[in-house]
XYZ file of C-alpha atoms in Angstrom:
670
model
C -34.592 -85.340 254.503
C -32.604 -83.118 256.630
C -35.290 -80.563 258.364
C -34.570 -77.080 259.561
C -34.556 -76.364 263.231
C -37.621 -74.403 263.294
C -39.633 -77.222 261.824
C -38.552 -79.558 264.802
C -39.884 -77.149 267.233
C -43.461 -76.832 265.522
C -43.864 -80.583 264.591
C -45.861 -81.175 267.783
C -48.620 -78.593 266.822
C -48.764 -79.954 263.256
C -48.974 -83.422 264.239
C -51.687 -82.515 266.601
C -53.988 -82.390 263.696
C -53.582 -86.384 263.453
C -52.433 -87.368 266.706
C -54.439 -89.430 269.150
C -52.940 -87.773 272.105
C -54.175 -84.367 271.341
C -57.640 -82.837 271.569
C -60.747 -84.922 271.778
C -60.241 -88.623 271.199
C -63.842 -88.510 269.926
C -63.113 -85.912 267.383
C -63.634 -86.789 263.561
C -60.761 -87.315 261.095
C -60.583 -84.230 258.860
C -59.508 -83.617 255.274
C -56.083 -82.223 254.728
C -55.231 -79.740 252.003
C -51.921 -80.346 249.660
C -50.113 -77.743 252.164
C -51.302 -79.680 255.413
C -50.285 -82.830 253.899
C -46.733 -81.640 253.081
C -46.612 -80.080 256.610
C -47.460 -83.256 258.291
C -45.078 -85.342 256.358
C -42.215 -82.957 257.164
C -42.966 -82.712 260.782
C -43.404 -86.515 261.126
C -40.016 -87.024 259.526
C -38.393 -84.242 261.828
C -39.863 -85.502 265.091
C -39.124 -89.318 264.406
C -36.041 -89.463 261.844
C -35.134 -92.829 263.651
C -38.156 -94.457 261.837
C -39.381 -91.870 259.181
C -37.423 -90.908 256.010
C -38.833 -88.468 253.694
C -37.828 -87.543 250.244
C -38.945 -85.997 246.988
C -39.021 -88.432 243.789
C -37.951 -85.455 241.489
C -34.809 -84.555 243.652
C -33.871 -88.275 244.244
C -34.309 -89.659 240.796
C -33.350 -86.379 238.704
C -36.812 -85.806 237.512
C -37.634 -82.269 236.121
C -40.281 -79.905 237.605
C -42.190 -79.108 234.729
C -43.628 -75.404 234.717
C -46.891 -76.899 233.812
C -47.198 -78.400 237.455
C -47.705 -75.798 240.076
C -49.042 -76.378 243.335
C -49.670 -72.832 244.905
C -47.549 -69.709 245.419
C -45.113 -68.864 248.214
C -44.166 -65.285 248.689
C -45.381 -64.652 245.237
C -43.269 -67.375 243.699
C -45.107 -70.341 242.137
C -44.475 -73.566 243.963
C -43.874 -76.842 241.949
C -45.833 -80.053 242.607
C -43.756 -82.585 244.353
C -44.260 -86.259 244.652
C -43.451 -86.920 248.394
C -42.376 -90.356 249.460
C -42.437 -91.721 253.250
C -40.461 -94.663 254.325
C -41.323 -95.890 257.879
C -39.168 -98.601 259.437
C -36.474 -98.667 262.302
C -33.857 -97.195 260.571
C -31.131 -98.297 263.007
C -31.918 -102.247 262.446
C -32.657 -102.225 258.707
C -31.020 -104.605 256.398
C -31.507 -105.994 252.862
C -34.001 -108.945 254.061
C -36.657 -106.711 255.268
C -39.879 -107.082 253.334
C -41.260 -103.981 251.397
C -44.711 -103.004 251.269
C -46.074 -99.887 249.159
C -49.145 -97.576 249.441
C -50.573 -95.249 246.769
C -52.995 -92.702 248.420
C -54.313 -91.217 245.064
C -53.548 -91.706 241.271
C -56.593 -89.628 240.887
C -56.493 -86.283 242.491
C -60.021 -86.117 243.247
C -60.542 -89.258 245.079
C -59.879 -88.179 248.535
C -60.341 -90.951 251.024
C -57.042 -92.519 250.107
C -54.563 -89.816 250.938
C -56.321 -89.191 254.158
C -56.190 -93.005 254.957
C -52.558 -93.155 253.851
C -51.510 -90.257 255.978
C -53.340 -91.498 259.115
C -51.903 -94.893 258.602
C -48.522 -93.196 258.744
C -49.276 -91.340 261.832
C -50.642 -94.277 263.763
C -47.738 -96.445 263.203
C -45.098 -94.084 264.115
C -47.103 -92.850 267.348
C -47.585 -96.541 268.564
C -44.355 -97.936 267.536
C -42.271 -94.954 269.289
C -44.375 -94.830 272.331
C -43.997 -98.559 272.712
C -40.345 -98.562 272.272
C -40.020 -95.720 274.892
C -42.170 -97.585 277.457
C -44.771 -95.003 277.513
C -47.583 -97.487 277.799
C -48.262 -97.502 281.756
C -51.413 -95.529 281.228
C -52.826 -97.497 278.542
C -55.413 -99.900 278.338
C -54.681 -103.666 277.889
C -56.265 -103.103 274.243
C -54.039 -100.247 273.206
C -50.905 -101.789 274.840
C -51.610 -104.627 272.744
C -52.148 -102.612 269.626
C -48.825 -100.821 270.227
C -47.090 -103.909 270.739
C -48.204 -105.135 267.192
C -47.555 -101.843 265.512
C -43.999 -101.822 267.206
C -43.309 -105.422 265.754
C -44.279 -104.208 262.129
C -42.249 -101.026 261.885
C -39.364 -103.029 263.208
C -39.877 -106.048 260.745
C -41.066 -104.275 257.444
C -40.403 -101.366 255.229
C -43.319 -99.576 254.388
C -43.221 -96.641 251.495
C -46.169 -94.386 250.941
C -47.054 -91.684 248.528
C -50.099 -90.062 250.294
C -50.486 -87.553 247.073
C -49.163 -89.900 244.470
C -50.771 -87.487 241.901
C -49.682 -84.090 243.865
C -50.868 -81.775 240.964
C -54.269 -83.507 240.803
C -54.796 -83.596 244.575
C -53.865 -79.616 244.879
C -56.329 -79.070 242.026
C -59.033 -81.377 242.983
C -58.811 -83.060 239.513
C -58.779 -86.694 238.515
C -55.949 -86.205 236.000
C -52.506 -84.611 235.781
C -52.422 -81.901 233.218
C -54.740 -83.783 231.069
C -53.226 -87.315 231.374
C -54.945 -90.182 233.376
C -52.094 -91.781 235.380
C -53.921 -95.032 235.683
C -53.678 -95.267 231.906
C -50.051 -94.224 231.763
C -48.418 -97.545 232.674
C -46.695 -99.629 230.078
C -49.351 -102.495 229.983
C -50.351 -102.877 226.392
C -50.203 -99.122 225.769
C -47.670 -99.441 222.721
C -45.268 -97.092 223.814
C -47.800 -94.158 224.732
C -46.962 -94.388 228.383
C -45.074 -92.347 231.247
C -46.431 -88.981 230.023
C -47.564 -88.011 233.597
C -44.830 -86.997 236.301
C -47.023 -89.236 238.774
C -46.183 -92.345 236.487
C -42.717 -91.638 236.444
C -42.084 -90.945 240.106
C -43.863 -94.184 240.822
C -41.855 -95.825 238.308
C -38.381 -94.709 239.685
C -39.530 -95.934 243.085
C -40.375 -99.206 241.728
C -37.556 -99.822 239.837
C -35.277 -99.290 242.887
C -37.271 -101.998 245.293
C -38.895 -105.287 245.380
C -42.401 -104.723 246.675
C -44.184 -107.705 247.821
C -47.655 -106.226 248.519
C -49.285 -102.984 247.543
C -52.182 -101.118 247.894
C -53.565 -98.253 245.231
C -56.372 -96.287 246.848
C -59.275 -95.183 244.669
C -62.797 -93.852 244.926
C -66.262 -94.024 243.156
C -67.397 -97.453 244.258
C -66.485 -100.021 246.918
C -64.465 -103.141 246.568
C -61.147 -104.624 247.301
C -59.910 -106.121 244.025
C -56.832 -108.075 242.536
C -55.069 -109.091 239.252
C -56.297 -109.822 236.459
C -57.360 -106.272 235.312
C -57.118 -106.099 231.803
C -59.412 -106.657 228.617
C -56.622 -109.164 227.293
C -57.288 -111.610 230.356
C -61.126 -111.835 229.727
C -62.369 -115.189 228.623
C -64.466 -114.762 225.610
C -66.589 -117.781 226.212
C -67.732 -117.041 229.834
C -67.100 -113.118 229.587
C -65.369 -113.447 233.099
C -61.822 -112.955 233.827
C -59.080 -115.373 233.507
C -57.238 -116.237 236.692
C -53.625 -115.101 237.583
C -51.057 -117.635 238.441
C -51.336 -116.262 242.157
C -55.389 -116.353 242.258
C -55.584 -118.605 245.313
C -53.485 -116.314 247.638
C -54.900 -113.140 245.924
C -58.561 -114.185 246.789
C -57.780 -115.409 250.507
C -56.071 -111.895 251.230
C -58.631 -109.847 249.649
C -61.380 -111.682 251.483
C -59.305 -111.152 254.934
C -58.799 -107.359 254.116
C -62.707 -107.176 253.303
C -63.555 -108.573 256.927
C -61.034 -106.754 258.699
C -61.659 -103.243 257.488
C -65.143 -103.666 258.972
C -68.884 -103.076 257.633
C -70.483 -100.250 255.907
C -73.379 -98.524 257.440
C -75.602 -100.802 255.275
C -74.158 -103.820 257.025
C -72.108 -104.876 254.073
C -68.511 -105.675 253.592
C -66.217 -104.527 250.583
C -67.046 -106.937 247.782
C -63.966 -108.948 246.307
C -63.002 -110.465 243.149
C -60.758 -109.705 240.308
C -60.682 -106.038 238.715
C -62.033 -107.492 235.327
C -64.975 -108.925 237.128
C -65.841 -106.408 239.951
C -64.575 -103.136 238.554
C -63.571 -103.166 234.700
C -60.295 -104.104 232.758
C -58.194 -101.255 231.479
C -54.812 -101.202 229.534
C -52.018 -98.965 231.057
C -53.157 -99.634 234.563
C -50.731 -99.522 237.427
C -52.158 -102.716 238.989
C -51.067 -105.374 236.454
C -48.146 -103.326 235.804
C -46.921 -103.791 239.255
C -47.747 -107.454 239.230
C -46.439 -108.827 235.962
C -43.887 -106.348 234.352
C -41.047 -108.517 235.355
C -42.272 -111.848 233.976
C -45.345 -111.686 231.724
C -43.621 -110.996 228.471
C -41.671 -114.173 228.837
C -44.969 -116.423 228.842
C -47.219 -114.263 226.627
C -49.127 -115.913 223.852
C -48.486 -114.604 220.365
C -51.863 -112.837 220.557
C -50.316 -110.908 223.610
C -46.731 -110.614 222.207
C -44.970 -107.386 223.813
C -47.450 -106.830 226.497
C -44.686 -104.467 227.845
C -43.102 -102.515 225.575
C -40.754 -99.505 226.219
C -42.584 -96.086 226.822
C -41.930 -93.038 224.388
C -43.479 -90.284 226.113
C -44.067 -86.827 224.419
C -44.610 -84.430 227.695
C -42.241 -82.986 229.939
C -38.953 -83.932 227.887
C -37.354 -87.130 226.917
C -37.678 -90.209 229.327
C -35.385 -92.674 228.706
C -36.799 -95.815 227.260
C -34.430 -98.160 229.253
C -36.458 -96.990 232.411
C -39.321 -98.989 231.329
C -37.671 -102.023 230.277
C -37.652 -104.079 233.623
C -35.626 -107.006 235.282
C -37.047 -110.075 236.302
C -37.121 -109.203 239.980
C -38.640 -105.680 240.610
C -42.482 -106.287 239.364
C -43.942 -108.956 241.224
C -46.114 -107.715 243.539
C -49.871 -108.131 244.616
C -51.069 -104.492 243.872
C -54.632 -104.396 245.312
C -57.225 -101.902 243.911
C -59.200 -100.437 246.836
C -62.102 -98.403 245.844
C -62.860 -96.873 249.076
C -66.304 -95.399 248.746
C -69.065 -94.762 246.454
C -68.607 -91.088 246.625
C -65.017 -89.986 245.656
C -65.185 -87.146 248.248
C -67.561 -88.251 250.969
C -68.625 -85.949 253.713
C -66.306 -85.460 256.347
C -68.369 -87.048 259.236
C -68.255 -90.216 257.186
C -64.185 -90.350 257.685
C -64.737 -91.861 261.285
C -63.577 -90.900 264.873
C -59.994 -90.983 266.205
C -61.045 -93.261 269.028
C -61.990 -95.910 266.667
C -58.262 -96.321 265.814
C -56.516 -95.216 268.898
C -58.763 -96.317 271.809
C -59.303 -100.059 270.608
C -57.564 -103.174 270.148
C -56.585 -102.926 266.620
C -56.468 -106.656 265.795
C -60.298 -107.437 266.837
C -62.389 -106.857 263.958
C -64.917 -104.017 264.668
C -68.774 -104.997 265.117
C -70.375 -101.635 264.092
C -69.370 -99.389 261.185
C -66.284 -97.139 261.757
C -65.779 -94.886 258.923
C -63.839 -94.772 255.505
C -60.635 -93.493 257.071
C -60.806 -96.183 259.751
C -61.473 -98.820 257.368
C -58.766 -98.140 255.096
C -55.979 -97.415 258.091
C -57.298 -101.236 259.309
C -56.911 -102.557 256.049
C -53.425 -101.289 255.481
C -52.192 -102.588 258.717
C -53.278 -106.149 257.923
C -51.550 -105.678 254.408
C -48.342 -104.860 256.355
C -48.834 -107.901 258.555
C -49.187 -110.263 255.868
C -46.043 -109.440 253.969
C -44.245 -111.908 255.795
C -45.174 -114.905 258.402
C -43.903 -114.570 261.965
C -44.137 -116.291 265.177
C -44.929 -114.505 268.595
C -44.421 -116.145 271.945
C -47.628 -115.961 274.204
C -47.668 -115.600 277.803
C -48.769 -118.831 279.652
C -52.360 -119.480 280.558
C -53.026 -117.854 283.979
C -52.960 -120.278 286.813
C -56.467 -120.524 288.981
C -58.416 -121.123 285.679
C -60.142 -123.769 284.245
C -58.503 -123.289 280.963
C -55.297 -123.944 282.794
C -56.441 -127.177 283.944
C -57.574 -127.877 280.261
C -54.098 -127.028 278.996
C -52.303 -129.346 281.269
C -54.286 -132.137 280.278
C -54.333 -131.460 276.406
C -50.713 -130.652 275.829
C -49.087 -134.096 275.115
C -46.425 -135.223 277.116
C -46.713 -132.601 279.815
C -46.348 -134.235 283.482
C -49.227 -133.484 285.703
C -46.891 -132.036 288.560
C -45.778 -128.515 288.138
C -42.697 -129.667 290.185
C -41.362 -130.613 287.009
C -42.766 -128.319 284.666
C -41.840 -124.709 283.826
C -44.035 -122.311 281.907
C -41.751 -120.121 279.765
C -43.038 -116.778 279.117
C -41.185 -114.889 276.449
C -43.821 -112.488 275.320
C -42.260 -109.701 277.062
C -38.873 -108.253 276.578
C -37.233 -111.166 278.371
C -36.013 -114.030 276.120
C -34.641 -116.176 279.194
C -36.491 -118.805 280.979
C -35.067 -120.180 284.344
C -35.528 -123.806 285.056
C -35.015 -125.735 288.538
C -32.758 -128.821 289.002
C -36.039 -130.824 289.108
C -37.321 -129.537 285.687
C -37.796 -132.174 283.089
C -40.278 -130.229 280.561
C -40.532 -126.873 279.344
C -44.224 -125.598 278.447
C -44.662 -122.703 275.814
C -47.595 -121.080 273.725
C -46.970 -119.492 270.535
C -49.333 -117.560 267.738
C -48.131 -117.936 264.100
C -49.251 -114.681 262.117
C -48.555 -112.933 258.934
C -50.372 -116.188 257.354
C -53.702 -117.936 257.181
C -53.074 -121.544 257.418
C -50.265 -123.593 259.304
C -49.289 -126.492 257.615
C -46.652 -127.615 260.389
C -45.387 -126.133 263.559
C -43.479 -127.532 266.366
C -41.004 -126.523 269.169
C -37.231 -127.345 268.912
C -34.720 -127.657 272.023
C -30.787 -127.495 271.399
C -27.928 -127.168 273.516
C -26.640 -125.301 270.208
C -27.685 -121.588 269.731
C -27.671 -122.422 266.044
C -29.686 -125.707 266.312
C -27.296 -127.731 264.555
C -26.643 -130.132 267.387
C -28.401 -131.827 270.554
C -31.953 -131.202 269.048
C -35.208 -132.385 270.597
C -38.541 -131.562 269.054
C -42.289 -131.526 270.258
C -44.875 -133.117 268.266
C -45.964 -131.505 264.994
C -49.076 -129.411 265.034
C -51.191 -127.801 262.393
C -54.310 -125.507 262.157
C -55.161 -121.971 261.197
C -54.062 -118.569 262.547
C -56.242 -115.652 263.768
C -55.926 -114.058 260.217
C -57.739 -117.052 258.757
C -60.785 -116.120 260.702
C -60.853 -112.871 258.652
C -60.936 -115.013 255.373
C -63.983 -117.035 256.643
C -65.924 -113.902 258.069
C -65.670 -115.057 261.479
C -65.844 -111.614 263.368
C -67.769 -112.214 266.701
C -65.503 -112.749 269.683
C -62.552 -112.598 267.173
C -60.007 -112.165 270.069
C -61.439 -114.550 272.689
C -61.199 -117.775 270.784
C -57.512 -118.517 271.013
C -55.510 -119.722 268.264
C -52.268 -120.205 269.972
C -50.210 -123.418 269.746
C -48.942 -125.290 272.766
C -46.106 -127.781 273.521
C -44.360 -129.397 276.293
C -41.055 -130.411 275.505
C -38.637 -132.454 277.352
C -35.269 -130.837 278.487
C -32.068 -132.281 280.084
C -30.887 -131.730 283.392
C -27.324 -132.389 282.373
C -26.975 -129.054 280.573
C -27.031 -125.641 282.268
C -28.025 -123.673 279.104
C -30.225 -124.984 276.248
C -32.045 -122.769 273.452
C -35.804 -123.024 272.450
C -37.410 -122.219 269.469
C -41.056 -122.465 267.463
C -40.963 -123.003 263.819
C -43.785 -123.112 261.166
C -44.536 -123.994 257.665
C -47.578 -121.779 256.467
C -49.716 -121.241 253.462
C -48.598 -124.092 251.240
C -51.876 -124.106 249.607
C -51.048 -120.897 247.828
C -48.803 -122.789 245.585
C -51.924 -124.527 244.119
C -54.779 -122.806 242.100
C -58.131 -123.764 242.380
C -58.865 -122.939 238.729
C -57.278 -122.831 235.452
C -54.720 -119.825 235.170
C -53.435 -117.566 232.554
C -50.676 -117.896 231.562
C -50.441 -121.471 232.747
C -47.420 -121.141 234.889
C -46.643 -121.545 238.663
C -47.075 -118.757 241.169
C -45.023 -115.571 239.968
C -45.204 -113.397 243.040
C -42.537 -112.723 245.676
C -44.966 -113.070 248.527
C -46.013 -116.525 247.326
C -42.638 -117.845 246.706
C -41.110 -116.504 249.688
C -43.112 -118.781 251.825
C -43.689 -121.928 249.582
C -40.501 -122.255 247.338
C -37.159 -122.499 249.166
C -35.332 -122.318 246.051
C -36.646 -118.770 245.328
C -34.007 -116.048 245.373
C -34.118 -112.465 244.337
C -31.448 -109.882 245.127
C -31.639 -106.242 243.538
C -30.130 -103.089 244.780
C -29.223 -104.038 248.390
C -32.648 -106.081 248.818
C -33.085 -109.665 249.126
C -35.762 -111.943 249.036
C -34.977 -115.762 249.943
C -37.782 -118.336 249.846
C -38.235 -120.502 252.832
C -39.825 -123.565 254.255
C -40.112 -122.505 257.732
C -40.287 -119.264 259.634
C -38.883 -119.085 263.162
C -39.600 -117.572 266.573
C -37.293 -115.428 268.541
C -34.901 -117.963 270.392
C -35.412 -118.548 274.278
C -32.587 -119.309 276.345
C -33.395 -121.882 279.024
C -30.710 -121.630 282.145
C -30.815 -123.972 285.165
C -30.460 -122.935 288.669
C -29.214 -125.152 291.340
C -31.330 -123.451 293.959
C -34.299 -125.827 295.180
C -37.550 -125.545 293.277
C -40.222 -123.257 294.997
C -43.045 -125.492 296.455
C -45.474 -126.545 293.693
C -48.697 -124.635 293.428
C -51.339 -127.505 293.746
C -53.989 -125.270 292.636
C -52.812 -125.142 289.189
C -53.530 -128.934 289.133
C -56.823 -128.916 290.803
C -58.460 -125.677 289.095
C -57.201 -122.992 291.371
C -60.281 -121.215 292.624
C -62.520 -124.100 291.953
C -60.902 -125.975 294.763
C -60.541 -125.307 298.630
C -56.973 -124.042 300.005
C -56.359 -123.719 303.595
C -54.559 -120.656 304.857
C -51.361 -121.022 306.721
C -52.912 -121.049 310.193
C -55.394 -123.577 309.066
C -52.228 -125.997 308.152
C -50.726 -125.551 311.447
C -53.977 -126.470 313.144
C -54.284 -129.478 311.154
C -50.843 -130.520 311.978
C -51.485 -130.111 315.788
C -54.633 -131.935 315.662
C -52.984 -134.815 313.725
C -50.145 -135.248 316.531
C -52.710 -134.985 319.212
C -54.739 -137.799 317.425
C -51.668 -139.775 317.276
C -51.039 -139.358 320.990
C -54.495 -140.142 322.053
C -54.250 -143.253 320.331
C -51.060 -144.121 321.586
C -52.342 -143.454 325.383
C -55.300 -145.486 324.717
C -53.229 -148.496 323.495
C -51.153 -148.289 326.895
C -54.151 -148.323 328.883
C -55.674 -151.430 327.184
C -52.601 -153.286 327.853
C -52.626 -152.335 331.510
C -55.946 -153.447 331.798
C -55.203 -156.836 329.996
C -52.156 -157.210 332.155
C -54.060 -157.172 335.510
C -57.190 -158.796 334.141
C -59.483 -156.392 335.376
C -63.224 -157.006 335.192
C -65.059 -154.116 333.743
C -68.053 -152.729 335.385
C -71.096 -151.382 333.821
C -69.932 -147.866 334.497
C -66.865 -146.886 332.814
C -66.288 -143.738 335.100
C -66.229 -145.894 337.978
C -63.691 -148.393 336.706
C -61.617 -145.699 335.091
C -61.273 -147.147 332.027
C -61.653 -145.095 328.742
C -64.783 -145.937 326.761
C -64.247 -146.998 323.036
C -62.729 -144.023 321.245
C -60.410 -141.215 322.194
C -59.188 -141.128 325.695
C -61.130 -138.945 328.358
C -59.873 -135.363 328.336
C -58.367 -135.431 324.920
C -60.453 -133.672 322.180
C -61.158 -135.189 318.869
C -59.645 -133.058 316.225
C -62.959 -133.330 314.146
C -64.755 -131.663 317.081
C -62.129 -129.563 318.445
C -63.075 -126.030 318.890
C -60.688 -123.234 317.267
C -60.167 -120.552 319.549
C -58.711 -117.002 318.820
C -56.515 -114.750 321.481
C -55.662 -111.395 320.187
C -56.850 -112.044 316.703
C -54.610 -114.951 315.889
C -55.709 -118.414 315.627
C -54.457 -120.972 318.040
């Protein structure tokens, strides 16, 4: 959205309301009014147009501005309520393969935590991604730099869509409904055409028709939980009075558990409860959650009792809405749409929202060990949702030398020579993607993390003389394990960052090629393709997010967006170059534990060398004298001094190096 010049000038002052860099870092998060939310979004777009796009759904999709939906006045003129949409991504590098994530702040206007959390999530993403890109991290702590690098990566590799005030009319008037219509009963999941009555629902519908969202969150309030499909009465099992399981249940359950942990504990020491919406909350028809998950495919597999689950809408409010806009193709509605009930109170006291320092002064990937407040919890939850939409690999720096962990790594990485003369540690964790080798290098050692996933079924390193990895390949042994994110599923939170989940490999390289290429690859979360219980309908996983990482034949393309299933995901490529210069002297401390051993200073080395030469000379002189004594057949006396013969041992007048006294003159050792 193009902004007037005056807005750019005032952007900084408006954003100060939600910026970590202004005011007291221990200040509490605050509720924003409708007008303040609009000003913040417009200022964010004006100050960072390279990563923020802002548009109004009514203007983009040709929706009307009903006179019934007014949100205040300006200069005595009524202002229509607008559905604002933020998109956060690196606009300069966007392409159709970038996975898409969606956040709804509030379908119910009187549930106030979600809009604040969504707005703060947007501010944090933009602040950290842009400051990292600008190199403005020199004064940051290690924790903050690590967090900025993470969010910079997310903004560069995902498209994040947000509607902080989805029900704008309800938010302005602090009411659950929009003009008497409950937006979360207004989607066409078994509503027999009575749907899309609210402008809220139409705005969301238009956006989803344009995109292929893979993960989504819809924030609510009035209880505490993170829940997933199914959430409609037709998916209740009559015998057990429990919810039927969706075809994607394994992955949904794992993701909800991870989000619950990562958000952090409430003051009573508990995490968000998790489960299906039917079991934890209650089932409804017309809900946004099941609509977003199944509108593209469930009709195809519906039983006779559930025929026509999705039927076109025929609303009577706000004029005609074409029925074809609620008939969907098989691509747009296959998302996990997680229902997050943020708090028992729909409008908690402001002091319960949390402190800015709980987001801006911490390592965001570490699970908090103390309660952090409602806004902080749900900003954290949102970050993990964005992370998990697609697997990725991050190079890690080498284990520092002079540590026992380094010694352990050398001995446990298969095929790694003990001599550092033949091994190069590649560090591609920073901006450089090259690694220099010496002519004596026979192996390259690397470390990497697999993220955006829970389990690693296979991971290894490839080396090739071809940048496309089509020829001349070599590979490290295949490894498997779990990622850092899996610890959130398992509720392992203590020392969540200190226990490394990084993989390591030592791969042989050829000195015959001056340039080689190296990459890591990983196959992840293959268990998501198999369900642990009977599912309804009885079909394989239907979601984009599961098929994209378990089904290489899966391919969806719509409106310039693409989702291609894959077996493997790849790291950035490291270029290996060979230098003819002699290698530096090997640092033997890395083989002997560094500071655990003793290392002489240069002066000590010189003294030892001199003493060794003196020893050799003394022994030579002693042998000469012995030969001379034997030649003249002298008879030894009982007084060696009188005879002039040396006693057994070093010659007289030559100090033994073991007892030589080191002297200093002018402060320099001899």
